[in-house]
Short mmCIF file of C-alpha atoms and ligand atoms in Angstrom, two decimals:
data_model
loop_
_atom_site.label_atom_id
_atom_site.label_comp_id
_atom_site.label_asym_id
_atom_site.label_seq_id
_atom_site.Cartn_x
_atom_site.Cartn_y
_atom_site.Cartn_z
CA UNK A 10 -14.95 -4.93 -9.79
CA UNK A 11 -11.27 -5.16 -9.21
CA UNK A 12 -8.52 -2.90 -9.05
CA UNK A 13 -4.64 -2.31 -9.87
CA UNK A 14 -2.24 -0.14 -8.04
CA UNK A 15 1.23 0.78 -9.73
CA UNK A 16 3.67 2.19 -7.25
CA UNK A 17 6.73 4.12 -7.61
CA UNK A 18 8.98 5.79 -5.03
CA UNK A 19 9.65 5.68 -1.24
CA UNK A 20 8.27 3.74 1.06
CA UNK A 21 6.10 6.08 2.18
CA UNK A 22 4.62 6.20 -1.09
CA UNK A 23 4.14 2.44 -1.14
CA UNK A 24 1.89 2.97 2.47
CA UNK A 25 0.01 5.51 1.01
CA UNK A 26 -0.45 2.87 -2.16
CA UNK A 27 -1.98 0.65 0.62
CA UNK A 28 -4.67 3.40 1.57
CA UNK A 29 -5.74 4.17 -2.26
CA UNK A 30 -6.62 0.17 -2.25
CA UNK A 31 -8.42 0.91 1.38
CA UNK A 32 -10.22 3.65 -0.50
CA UNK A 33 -10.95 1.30 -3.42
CA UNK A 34 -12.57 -1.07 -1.57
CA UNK A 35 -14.80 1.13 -0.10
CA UNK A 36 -15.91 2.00 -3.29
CA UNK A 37 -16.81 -1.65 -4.32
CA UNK A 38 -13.53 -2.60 -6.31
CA UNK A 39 -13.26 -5.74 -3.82
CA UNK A 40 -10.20 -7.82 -5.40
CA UNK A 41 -6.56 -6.83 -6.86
CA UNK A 42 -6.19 -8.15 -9.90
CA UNK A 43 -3.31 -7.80 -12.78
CA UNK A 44 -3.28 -4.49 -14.81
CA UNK A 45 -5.14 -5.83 -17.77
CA UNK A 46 -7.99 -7.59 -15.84
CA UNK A 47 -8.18 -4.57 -13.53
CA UNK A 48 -11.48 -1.91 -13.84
CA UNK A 49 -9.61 1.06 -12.24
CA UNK A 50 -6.03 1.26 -12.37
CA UNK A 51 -4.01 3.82 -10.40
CA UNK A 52 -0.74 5.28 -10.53
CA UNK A 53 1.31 6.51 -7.24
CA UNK A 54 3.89 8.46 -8.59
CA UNK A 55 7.60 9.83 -7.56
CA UNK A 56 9.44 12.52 -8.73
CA UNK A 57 12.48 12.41 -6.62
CA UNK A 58 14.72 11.77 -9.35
CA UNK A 59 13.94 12.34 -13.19
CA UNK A 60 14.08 8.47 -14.56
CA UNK A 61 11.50 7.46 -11.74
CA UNK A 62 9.12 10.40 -13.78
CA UNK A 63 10.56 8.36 -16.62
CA UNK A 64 9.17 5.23 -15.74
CA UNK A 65 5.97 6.51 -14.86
CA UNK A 66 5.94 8.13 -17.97
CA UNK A 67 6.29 5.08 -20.15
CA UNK A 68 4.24 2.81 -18.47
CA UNK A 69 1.34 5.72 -17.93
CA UNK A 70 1.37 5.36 -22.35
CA UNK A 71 1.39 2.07 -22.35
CA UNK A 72 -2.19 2.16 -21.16
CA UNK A 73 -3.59 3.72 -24.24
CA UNK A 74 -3.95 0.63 -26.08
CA UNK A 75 -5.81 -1.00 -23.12
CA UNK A 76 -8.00 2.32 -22.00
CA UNK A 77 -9.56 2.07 -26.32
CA UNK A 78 -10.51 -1.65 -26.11
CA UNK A 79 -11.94 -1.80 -22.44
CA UNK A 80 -15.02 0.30 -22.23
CA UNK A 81 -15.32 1.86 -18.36
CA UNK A 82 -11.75 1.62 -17.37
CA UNK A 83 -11.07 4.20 -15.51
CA UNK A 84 -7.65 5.43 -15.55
CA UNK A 85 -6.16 7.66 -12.33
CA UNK A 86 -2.69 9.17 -11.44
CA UNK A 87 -1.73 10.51 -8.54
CA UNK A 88 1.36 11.40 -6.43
CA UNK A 89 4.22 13.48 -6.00
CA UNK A 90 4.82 13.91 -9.57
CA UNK A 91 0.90 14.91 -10.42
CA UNK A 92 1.66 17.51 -7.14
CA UNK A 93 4.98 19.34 -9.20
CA UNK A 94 4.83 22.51 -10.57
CA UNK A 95 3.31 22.22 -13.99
CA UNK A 96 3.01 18.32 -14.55
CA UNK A 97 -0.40 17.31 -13.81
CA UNK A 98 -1.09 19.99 -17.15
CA UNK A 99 1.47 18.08 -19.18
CA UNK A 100 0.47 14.94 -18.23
CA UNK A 101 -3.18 15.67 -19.54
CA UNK A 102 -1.92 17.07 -22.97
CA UNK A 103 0.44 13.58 -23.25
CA UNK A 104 -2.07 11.71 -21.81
CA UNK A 105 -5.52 12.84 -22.80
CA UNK A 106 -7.33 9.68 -21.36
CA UNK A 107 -5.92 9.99 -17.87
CA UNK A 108 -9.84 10.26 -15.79
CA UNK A 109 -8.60 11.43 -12.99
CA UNK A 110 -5.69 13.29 -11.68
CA UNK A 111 -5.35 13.45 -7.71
CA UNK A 112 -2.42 15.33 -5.90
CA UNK A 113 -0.40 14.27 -2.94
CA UNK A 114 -2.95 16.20 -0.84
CA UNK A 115 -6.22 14.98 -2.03
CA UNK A 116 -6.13 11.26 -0.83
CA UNK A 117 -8.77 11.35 1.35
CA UNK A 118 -10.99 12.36 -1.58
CA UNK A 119 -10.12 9.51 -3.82
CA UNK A 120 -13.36 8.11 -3.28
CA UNK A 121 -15.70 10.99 -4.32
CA UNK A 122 -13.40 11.36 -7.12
CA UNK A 123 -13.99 8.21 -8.39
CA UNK A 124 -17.81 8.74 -8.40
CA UNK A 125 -17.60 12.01 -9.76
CA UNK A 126 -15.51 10.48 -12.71
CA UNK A 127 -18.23 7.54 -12.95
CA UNK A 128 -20.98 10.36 -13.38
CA UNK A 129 -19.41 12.49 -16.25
CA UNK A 130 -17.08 12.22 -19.49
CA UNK A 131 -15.01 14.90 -18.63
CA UNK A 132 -11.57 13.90 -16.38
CA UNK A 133 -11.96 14.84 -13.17
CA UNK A 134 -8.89 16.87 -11.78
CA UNK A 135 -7.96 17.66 -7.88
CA UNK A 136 -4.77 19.29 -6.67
CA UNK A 137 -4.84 21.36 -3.90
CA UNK A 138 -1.78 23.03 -2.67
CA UNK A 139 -1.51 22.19 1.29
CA UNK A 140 -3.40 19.87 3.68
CA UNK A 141 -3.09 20.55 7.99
CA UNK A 142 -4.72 17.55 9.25
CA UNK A 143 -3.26 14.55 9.70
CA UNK A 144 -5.74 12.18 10.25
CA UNK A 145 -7.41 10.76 6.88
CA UNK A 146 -9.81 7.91 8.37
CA UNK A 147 -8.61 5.41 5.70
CA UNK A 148 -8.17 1.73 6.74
CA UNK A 149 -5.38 1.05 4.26
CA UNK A 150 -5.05 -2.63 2.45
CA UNK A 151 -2.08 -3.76 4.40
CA UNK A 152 0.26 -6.03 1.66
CA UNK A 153 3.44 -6.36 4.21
CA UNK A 154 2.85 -8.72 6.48
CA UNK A 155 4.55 -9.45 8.69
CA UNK A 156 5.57 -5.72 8.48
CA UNK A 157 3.30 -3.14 8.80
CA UNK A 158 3.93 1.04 8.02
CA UNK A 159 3.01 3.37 10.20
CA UNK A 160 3.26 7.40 9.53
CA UNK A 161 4.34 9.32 12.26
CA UNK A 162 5.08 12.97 10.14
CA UNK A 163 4.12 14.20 6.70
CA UNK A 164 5.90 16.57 4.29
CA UNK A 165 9.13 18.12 5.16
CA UNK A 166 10.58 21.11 5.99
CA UNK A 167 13.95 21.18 5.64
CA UNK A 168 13.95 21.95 1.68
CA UNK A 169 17.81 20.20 1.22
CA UNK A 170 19.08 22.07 -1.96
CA UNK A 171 18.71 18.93 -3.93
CA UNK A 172 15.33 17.77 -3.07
CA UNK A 173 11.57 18.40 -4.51
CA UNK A 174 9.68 16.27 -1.21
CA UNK A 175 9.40 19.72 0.57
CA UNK A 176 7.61 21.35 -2.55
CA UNK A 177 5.36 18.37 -3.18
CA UNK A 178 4.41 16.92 -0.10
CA UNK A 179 3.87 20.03 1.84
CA UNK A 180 5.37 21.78 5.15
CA UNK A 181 5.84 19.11 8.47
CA UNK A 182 3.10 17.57 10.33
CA UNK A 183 3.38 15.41 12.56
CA UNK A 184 0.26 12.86 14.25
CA UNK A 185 -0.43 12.46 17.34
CA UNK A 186 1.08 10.04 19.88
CA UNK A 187 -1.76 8.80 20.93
CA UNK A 188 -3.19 8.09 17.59
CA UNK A 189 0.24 6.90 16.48
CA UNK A 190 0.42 4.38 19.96
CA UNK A 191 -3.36 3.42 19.14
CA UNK A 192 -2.56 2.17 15.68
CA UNK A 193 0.71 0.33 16.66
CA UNK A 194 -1.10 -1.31 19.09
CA UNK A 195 -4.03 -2.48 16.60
CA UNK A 196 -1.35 -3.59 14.46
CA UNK A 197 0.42 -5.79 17.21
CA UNK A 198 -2.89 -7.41 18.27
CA UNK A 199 -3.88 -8.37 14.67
CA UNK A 200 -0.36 -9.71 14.84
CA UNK A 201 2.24 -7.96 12.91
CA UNK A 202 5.51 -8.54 14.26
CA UNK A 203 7.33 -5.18 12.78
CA UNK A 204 6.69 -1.68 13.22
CA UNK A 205 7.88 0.83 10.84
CA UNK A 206 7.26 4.66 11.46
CA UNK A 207 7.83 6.61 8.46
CA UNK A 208 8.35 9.98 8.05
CA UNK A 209 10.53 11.99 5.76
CA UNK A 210 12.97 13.32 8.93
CA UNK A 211 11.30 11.13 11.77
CA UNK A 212 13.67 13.07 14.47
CA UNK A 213 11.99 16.57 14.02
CA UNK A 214 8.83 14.84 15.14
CA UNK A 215 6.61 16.80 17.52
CA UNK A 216 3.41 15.49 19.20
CA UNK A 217 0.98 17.13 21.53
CA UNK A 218 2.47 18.53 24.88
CA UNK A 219 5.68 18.60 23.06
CA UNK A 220 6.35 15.25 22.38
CA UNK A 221 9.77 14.23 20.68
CA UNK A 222 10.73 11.45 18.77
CA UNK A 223 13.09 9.79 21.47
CA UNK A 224 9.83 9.75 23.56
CA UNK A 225 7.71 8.53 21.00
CA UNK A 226 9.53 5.50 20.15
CA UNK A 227 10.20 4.54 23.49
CA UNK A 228 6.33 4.69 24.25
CA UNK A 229 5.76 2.73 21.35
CA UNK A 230 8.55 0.08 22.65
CA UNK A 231 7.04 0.04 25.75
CA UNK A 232 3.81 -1.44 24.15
CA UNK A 233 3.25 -5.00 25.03
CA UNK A 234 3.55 -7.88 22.48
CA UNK A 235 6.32 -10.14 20.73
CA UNK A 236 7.33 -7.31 17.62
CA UNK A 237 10.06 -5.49 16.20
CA UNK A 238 10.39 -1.47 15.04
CA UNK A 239 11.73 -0.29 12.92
CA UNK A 240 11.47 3.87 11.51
CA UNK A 241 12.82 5.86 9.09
CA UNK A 242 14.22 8.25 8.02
CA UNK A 243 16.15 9.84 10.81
CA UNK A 244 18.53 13.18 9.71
CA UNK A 245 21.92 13.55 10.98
CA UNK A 246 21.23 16.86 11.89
CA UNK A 247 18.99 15.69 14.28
CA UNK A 248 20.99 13.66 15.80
CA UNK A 249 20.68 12.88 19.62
CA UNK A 250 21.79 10.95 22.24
CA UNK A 251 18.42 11.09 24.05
CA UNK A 252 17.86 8.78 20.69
CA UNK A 253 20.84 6.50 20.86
CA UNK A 254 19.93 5.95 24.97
CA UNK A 255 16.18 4.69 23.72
CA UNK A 256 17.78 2.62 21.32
CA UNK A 257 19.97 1.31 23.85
CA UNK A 258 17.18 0.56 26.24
CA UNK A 259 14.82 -1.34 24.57
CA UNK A 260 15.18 -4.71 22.59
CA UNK A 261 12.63 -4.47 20.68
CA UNK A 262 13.92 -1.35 18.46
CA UNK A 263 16.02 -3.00 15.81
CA UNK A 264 19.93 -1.63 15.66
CA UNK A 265 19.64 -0.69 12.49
CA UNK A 266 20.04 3.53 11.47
CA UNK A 267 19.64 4.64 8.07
CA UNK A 268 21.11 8.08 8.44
CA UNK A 269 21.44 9.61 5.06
CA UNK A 270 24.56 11.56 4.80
CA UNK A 271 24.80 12.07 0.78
CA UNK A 272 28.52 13.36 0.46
CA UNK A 273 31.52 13.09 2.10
CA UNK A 274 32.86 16.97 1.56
CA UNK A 275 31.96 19.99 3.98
CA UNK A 276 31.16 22.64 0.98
CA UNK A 277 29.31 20.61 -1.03
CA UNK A 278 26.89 19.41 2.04
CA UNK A 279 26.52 22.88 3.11
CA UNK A 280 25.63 23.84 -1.29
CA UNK A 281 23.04 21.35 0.15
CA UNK A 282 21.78 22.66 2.97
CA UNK A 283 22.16 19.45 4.79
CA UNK A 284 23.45 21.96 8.10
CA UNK A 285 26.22 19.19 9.54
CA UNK A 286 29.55 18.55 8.66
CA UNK A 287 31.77 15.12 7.96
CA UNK A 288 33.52 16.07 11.09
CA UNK A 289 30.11 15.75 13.28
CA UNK A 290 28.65 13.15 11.23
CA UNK A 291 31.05 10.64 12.62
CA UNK A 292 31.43 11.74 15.49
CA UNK A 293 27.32 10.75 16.10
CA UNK A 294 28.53 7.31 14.59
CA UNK A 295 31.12 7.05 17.13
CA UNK A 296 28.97 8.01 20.10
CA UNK A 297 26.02 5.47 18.85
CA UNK A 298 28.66 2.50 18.11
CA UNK A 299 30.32 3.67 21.56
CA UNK A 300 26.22 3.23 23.43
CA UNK A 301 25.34 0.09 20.92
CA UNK A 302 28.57 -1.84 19.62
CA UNK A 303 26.85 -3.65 16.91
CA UNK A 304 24.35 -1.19 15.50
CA UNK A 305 23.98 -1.29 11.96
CA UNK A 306 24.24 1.95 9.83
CA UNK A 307 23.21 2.62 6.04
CA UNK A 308 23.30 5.58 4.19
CA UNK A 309 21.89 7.31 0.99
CA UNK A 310 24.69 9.20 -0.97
CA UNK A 311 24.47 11.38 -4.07
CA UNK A 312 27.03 11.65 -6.71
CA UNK A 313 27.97 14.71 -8.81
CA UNK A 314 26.43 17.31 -7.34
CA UNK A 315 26.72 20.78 -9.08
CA UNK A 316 30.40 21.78 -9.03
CA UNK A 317 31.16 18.88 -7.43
CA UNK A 318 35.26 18.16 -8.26
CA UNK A 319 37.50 15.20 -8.21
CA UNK A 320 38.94 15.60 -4.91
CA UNK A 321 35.48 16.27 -3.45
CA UNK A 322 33.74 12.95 -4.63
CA UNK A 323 37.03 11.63 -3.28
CA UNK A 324 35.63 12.28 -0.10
CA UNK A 325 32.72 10.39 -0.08
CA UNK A 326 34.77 7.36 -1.18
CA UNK A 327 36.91 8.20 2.04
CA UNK A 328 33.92 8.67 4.51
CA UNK A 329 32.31 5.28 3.08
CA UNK A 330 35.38 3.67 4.60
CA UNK A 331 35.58 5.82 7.46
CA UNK A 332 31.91 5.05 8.46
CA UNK A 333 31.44 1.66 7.97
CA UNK A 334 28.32 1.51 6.73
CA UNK A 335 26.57 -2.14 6.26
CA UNK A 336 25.25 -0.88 2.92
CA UNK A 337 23.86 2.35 0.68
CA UNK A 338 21.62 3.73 -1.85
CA UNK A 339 23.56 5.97 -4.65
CA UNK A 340 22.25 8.24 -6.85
CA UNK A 341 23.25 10.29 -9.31
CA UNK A 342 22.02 14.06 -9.05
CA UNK A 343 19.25 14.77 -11.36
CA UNK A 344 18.02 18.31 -11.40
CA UNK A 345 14.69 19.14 -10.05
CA UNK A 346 13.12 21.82 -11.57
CA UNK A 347 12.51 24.61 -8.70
CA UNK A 348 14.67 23.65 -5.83
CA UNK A 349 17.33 25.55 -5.57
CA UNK A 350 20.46 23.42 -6.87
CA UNK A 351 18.91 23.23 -10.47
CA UNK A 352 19.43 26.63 -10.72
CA UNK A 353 23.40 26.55 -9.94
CA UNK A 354 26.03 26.34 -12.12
CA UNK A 355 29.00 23.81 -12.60
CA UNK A 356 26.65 20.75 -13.72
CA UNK A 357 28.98 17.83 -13.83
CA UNK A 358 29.23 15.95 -17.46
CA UNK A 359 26.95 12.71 -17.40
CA UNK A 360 30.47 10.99 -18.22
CA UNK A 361 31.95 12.23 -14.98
CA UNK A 362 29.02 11.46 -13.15
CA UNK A 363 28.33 7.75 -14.53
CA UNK A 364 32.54 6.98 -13.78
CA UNK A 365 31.83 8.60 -10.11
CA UNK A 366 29.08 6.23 -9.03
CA UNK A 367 30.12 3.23 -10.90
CA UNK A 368 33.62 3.86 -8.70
CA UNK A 369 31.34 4.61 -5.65
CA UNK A 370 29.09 1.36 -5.87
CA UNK A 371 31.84 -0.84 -6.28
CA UNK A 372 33.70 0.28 -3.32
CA UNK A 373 29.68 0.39 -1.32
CA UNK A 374 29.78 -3.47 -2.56
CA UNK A 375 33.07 -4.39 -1.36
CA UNK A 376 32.41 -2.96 2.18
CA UNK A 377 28.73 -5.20 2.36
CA UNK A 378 30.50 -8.43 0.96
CA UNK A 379 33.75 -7.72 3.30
CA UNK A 380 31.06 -7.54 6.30
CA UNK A 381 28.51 -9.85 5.14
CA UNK A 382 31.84 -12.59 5.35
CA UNK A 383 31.94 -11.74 8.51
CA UNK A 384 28.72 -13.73 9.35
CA UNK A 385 29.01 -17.24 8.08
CA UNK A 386 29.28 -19.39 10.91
CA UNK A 387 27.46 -17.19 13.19
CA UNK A 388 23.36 -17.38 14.28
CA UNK A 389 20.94 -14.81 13.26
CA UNK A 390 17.46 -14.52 14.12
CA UNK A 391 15.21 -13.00 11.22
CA UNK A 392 11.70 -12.74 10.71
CA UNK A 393 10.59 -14.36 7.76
CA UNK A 394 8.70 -11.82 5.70
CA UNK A 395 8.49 -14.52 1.95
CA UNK A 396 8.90 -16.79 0.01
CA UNK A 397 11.25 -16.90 -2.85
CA UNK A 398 10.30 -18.83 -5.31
CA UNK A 399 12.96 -18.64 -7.72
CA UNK A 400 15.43 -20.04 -4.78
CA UNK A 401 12.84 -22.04 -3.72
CA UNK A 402 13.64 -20.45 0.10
CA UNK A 403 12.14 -18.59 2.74
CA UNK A 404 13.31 -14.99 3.84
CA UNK A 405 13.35 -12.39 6.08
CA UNK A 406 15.91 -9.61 7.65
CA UNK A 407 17.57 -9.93 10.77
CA UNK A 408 17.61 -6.72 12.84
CA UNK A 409 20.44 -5.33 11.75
CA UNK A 410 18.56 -4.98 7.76
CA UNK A 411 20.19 -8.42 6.46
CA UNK A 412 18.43 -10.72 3.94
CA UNK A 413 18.39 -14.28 5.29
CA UNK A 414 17.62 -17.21 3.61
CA UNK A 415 16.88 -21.04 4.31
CA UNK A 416 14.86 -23.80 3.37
CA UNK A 417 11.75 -25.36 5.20
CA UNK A 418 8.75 -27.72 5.07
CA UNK A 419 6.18 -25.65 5.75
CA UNK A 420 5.13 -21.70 5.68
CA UNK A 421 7.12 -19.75 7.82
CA UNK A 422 6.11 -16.14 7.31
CA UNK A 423 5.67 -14.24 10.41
CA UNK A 424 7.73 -16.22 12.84
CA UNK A 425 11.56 -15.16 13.97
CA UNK A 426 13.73 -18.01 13.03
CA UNK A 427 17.06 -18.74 14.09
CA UNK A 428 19.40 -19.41 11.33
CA UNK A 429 23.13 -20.64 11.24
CA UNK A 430 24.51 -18.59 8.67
CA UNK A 431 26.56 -21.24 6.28
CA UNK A 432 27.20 -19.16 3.54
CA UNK A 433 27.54 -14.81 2.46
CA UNK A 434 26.65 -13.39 -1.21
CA UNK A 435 26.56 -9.63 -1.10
CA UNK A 436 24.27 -8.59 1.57
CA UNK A 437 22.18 -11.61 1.26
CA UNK A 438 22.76 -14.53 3.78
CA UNK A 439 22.44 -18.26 3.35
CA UNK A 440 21.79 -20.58 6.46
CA UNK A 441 20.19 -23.26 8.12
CA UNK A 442 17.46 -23.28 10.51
CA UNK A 443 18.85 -24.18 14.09
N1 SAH B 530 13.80 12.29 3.66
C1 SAH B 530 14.72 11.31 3.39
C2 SAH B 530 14.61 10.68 2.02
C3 SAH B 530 14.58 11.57 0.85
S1 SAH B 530 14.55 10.84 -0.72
C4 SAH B 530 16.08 11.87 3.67
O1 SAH B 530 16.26 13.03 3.90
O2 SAH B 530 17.02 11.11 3.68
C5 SAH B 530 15.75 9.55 -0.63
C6 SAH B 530 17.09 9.89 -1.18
O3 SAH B 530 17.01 10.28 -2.53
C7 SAH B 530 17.80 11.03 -0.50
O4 SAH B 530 18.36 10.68 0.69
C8 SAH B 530 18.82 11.41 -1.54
O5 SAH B 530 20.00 10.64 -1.40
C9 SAH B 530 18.16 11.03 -2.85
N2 SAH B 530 17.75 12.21 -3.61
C10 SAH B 530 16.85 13.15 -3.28
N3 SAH B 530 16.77 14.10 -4.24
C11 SAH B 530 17.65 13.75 -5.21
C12 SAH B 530 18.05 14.33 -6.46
N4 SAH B 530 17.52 15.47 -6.89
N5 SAH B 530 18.99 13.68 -7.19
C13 SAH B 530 19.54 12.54 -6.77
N6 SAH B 530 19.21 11.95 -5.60
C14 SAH B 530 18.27 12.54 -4.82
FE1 SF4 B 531 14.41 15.91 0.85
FE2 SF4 B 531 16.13 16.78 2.64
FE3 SF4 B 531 13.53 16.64 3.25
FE4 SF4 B 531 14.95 14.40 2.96
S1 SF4 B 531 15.27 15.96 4.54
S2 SF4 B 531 12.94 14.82 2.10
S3 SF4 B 531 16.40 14.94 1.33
S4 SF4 B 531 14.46 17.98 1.75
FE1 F3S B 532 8.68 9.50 -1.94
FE2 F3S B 532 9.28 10.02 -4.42
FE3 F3S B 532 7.45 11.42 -3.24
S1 F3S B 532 10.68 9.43 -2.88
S2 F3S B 532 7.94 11.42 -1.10
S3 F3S B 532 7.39 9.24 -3.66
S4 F3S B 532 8.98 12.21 -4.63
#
């Protein structure tokens, strides 16, 4: 029996699509296999913004066809958007031969699910509304190598006006450092070279006896073995130079911060509860560029937030060239139904909003290609995480979050390899192994 898993979202979301296949296997679907060959196929859904409900939408229909001519295939959807107020009910009357519906919460059950399902006609559904431990038991179907995720906090509490993670994945938790340090370690001897601890605000992390971030990732650098870590993602309220002075002191954490900021303007990041200002934002860069010259910093920013004017995206354009970031995400705001902002006024036109972050990306472009220059001619270590085969080259990111890629004989995947950067396109790089 063989299985399919169809991910949308975060990252974190793409770990936990690596424990459903744990869970899978334990429940005698041995082998991945493409959608139509597959005899359970699973959807790990997001619902940060509307079009990735969109997507999963669409390609949740598609499956009709498919679920009338194969007899036994067994149809489940899970995730953050199954978890939302209302949805799992809507997709049901949409999609009436969905088998089983699972919410953000009920992962660890996956597996009785599935033989409930297998024992009766009727769709089995199970969404239950908060989950304290942290610890599910499942050995998840690592697909990353030579990167492997590890969570370090679920949910979130800080409920950003914007934002639906805090309704659907649940108040804070974070693991504890000694199950977190046991894992790593595992990971390191089977020999994956890079850590990454997820979480959805990593620096409000607390383990037993108090435990903060800072001293979590230094433990975890302190861990013996030839790898590289990597976490995210950190909130610039948290800020702290107990942080920067860990990054500072070990190698082996990668100087690379993605530190969302999302606008530029002081009254619209306090409409969204973000609780720091432009002013202190780069102030933190300056102190961590001041501790680690050549850290690498990337951002997230959101366009057209309610009442958003002119002069106040003009802002974020300004702070994009005042922070130097080595590249971003942009989005457009999309209202999520119960958080707070989709219930203010001044929603900006979809004309304004599509002129804003086509302005936005193309000044976010110019800043990667204008520092991306910057590195032909110079060597870069990366470790090669695959194979393109379009390009017909291997690649991997340097520590800093660059693409590199080069040519070679034989499979490289899972070493570092020095490059000599010959040539720059965007924010991928082109070299030469030295
Ligand atoms: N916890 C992380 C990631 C949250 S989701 C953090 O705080 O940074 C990733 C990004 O999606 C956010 O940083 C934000 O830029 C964007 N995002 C979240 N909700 C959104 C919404 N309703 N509309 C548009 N973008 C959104
Ligand atoms: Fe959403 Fe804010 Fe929490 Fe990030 S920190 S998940 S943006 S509420
Ligand atoms: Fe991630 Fe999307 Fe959920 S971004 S936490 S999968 S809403």
């Amino acid at each position: 029996m063989k299985y399919h898993v169809v991910t949308y979202g975060c990252q974190m979301n793409l770990h936990e699509s690596e424990k459903i296949a744990g869970i899978l296997k334990e429940e005698g679907y041995l082998e991945e296999a493409p959608l139509e060959d597959a005899d359970i196929i699973v959807f790990n859904t997001c619902c940060i913004r509307e079009n990735a409900e969109n997507h999963a939408f669409g390609n949740i229909g598609a499956l009709k066809q498919l679920k009338r001519q194969k007899k036994g295939l067994i149809i489940a959807v899970g995730g953050c958007m199954v978890q939302e107020e209302g949805k799992a009910k809507l997709l049901k009357e949409k999609f009436p031969f969905i088998d089983i519906l699972f919410g953000t919460h009920n992962l660890p059950e996956l597996k009785t699910l599935v033989q409930k399902k297998k024992a009766q006609k009727k769709a089995v559904i199970s969404i239950i509304e908060e989950r304290k431990e942290t610890e599910d038991g499942i050995t998840p179907v690592r697909t990353s190598y030579p990167n492997a995720w590890v969570n370090i906090t679920y949910g979130c509490n800080n409920f950003c006006s914007y934002c639906i993670v805090p309704y659907v994945r649940g108040r804070e938790r974070s693991r504890r450092a000694e199950d977190v340090l046991r894992e790593v370690q595992a990971l390191v001897e089977e020999g994956y070279k890079e850590i990454t601890l997820l979480g959805q605000n990593v620096d409000s992390y607390r383990g037993e006896n108090g435990t903060n971030f800072a001293q979590l990732l230094d433990m975890i650098a302190s861990l013996e073995g030839n790898f590289r870590l990597r976490f995210m993602t950190s909130h610039p309220k948290d800020f702290s130079e107990e942080l920067v002075a860990v990054m500072k002191k070990h190698k082996k954490i990668c100087k690379h911060l993605h530190l969302p900021v999302q606008a530029g303007n002081n009254r619209i990041l306090k409409l969204m509860n973000r609780r720091y200002t432009r002013e202190k934002y780069l102030e933190d860069l300056a102190i961590l560029r001041r501790e680690i010259p050549d850290c690498e910093v990337t951002t997230d920013l959101i366009v057209a937030f309610p009442t958003e004017t002119e002069e106040e995206f003009q802002e974020t354009l300004s702070l994009v060239e005042a922070a130097d970031f080595s590249s971003a995400f942009t989005f457009i705001y999309s209202p999520r139904t119960g958080t707070k902002a989709a219930a203010m006024e001044g929603r900006i036109s979809e004309a304004v909003a599509k002129d804003r972050i086509t302005r936005l990306i193309s000044l976010v472009n110019a800043k990667t290609r204008e520092k991306s220059a910057k590195y032909v001619g110079k060597r870069v270590e990366i470790l090669c995480e695959d194979y393109d085969e379009k390009k017909g080259m291997y690649l991997g990111r340097d520590e800093y979050g660059r693409m590199g890629y080069f040519k070679s004989e034989k499979d490289r995947i899972g070493e570092f390899v020095t490059l000599n950067i010959t040539q720059a396109n965007g924010i991928s790089l082109y070299g030469e192994e030295v």
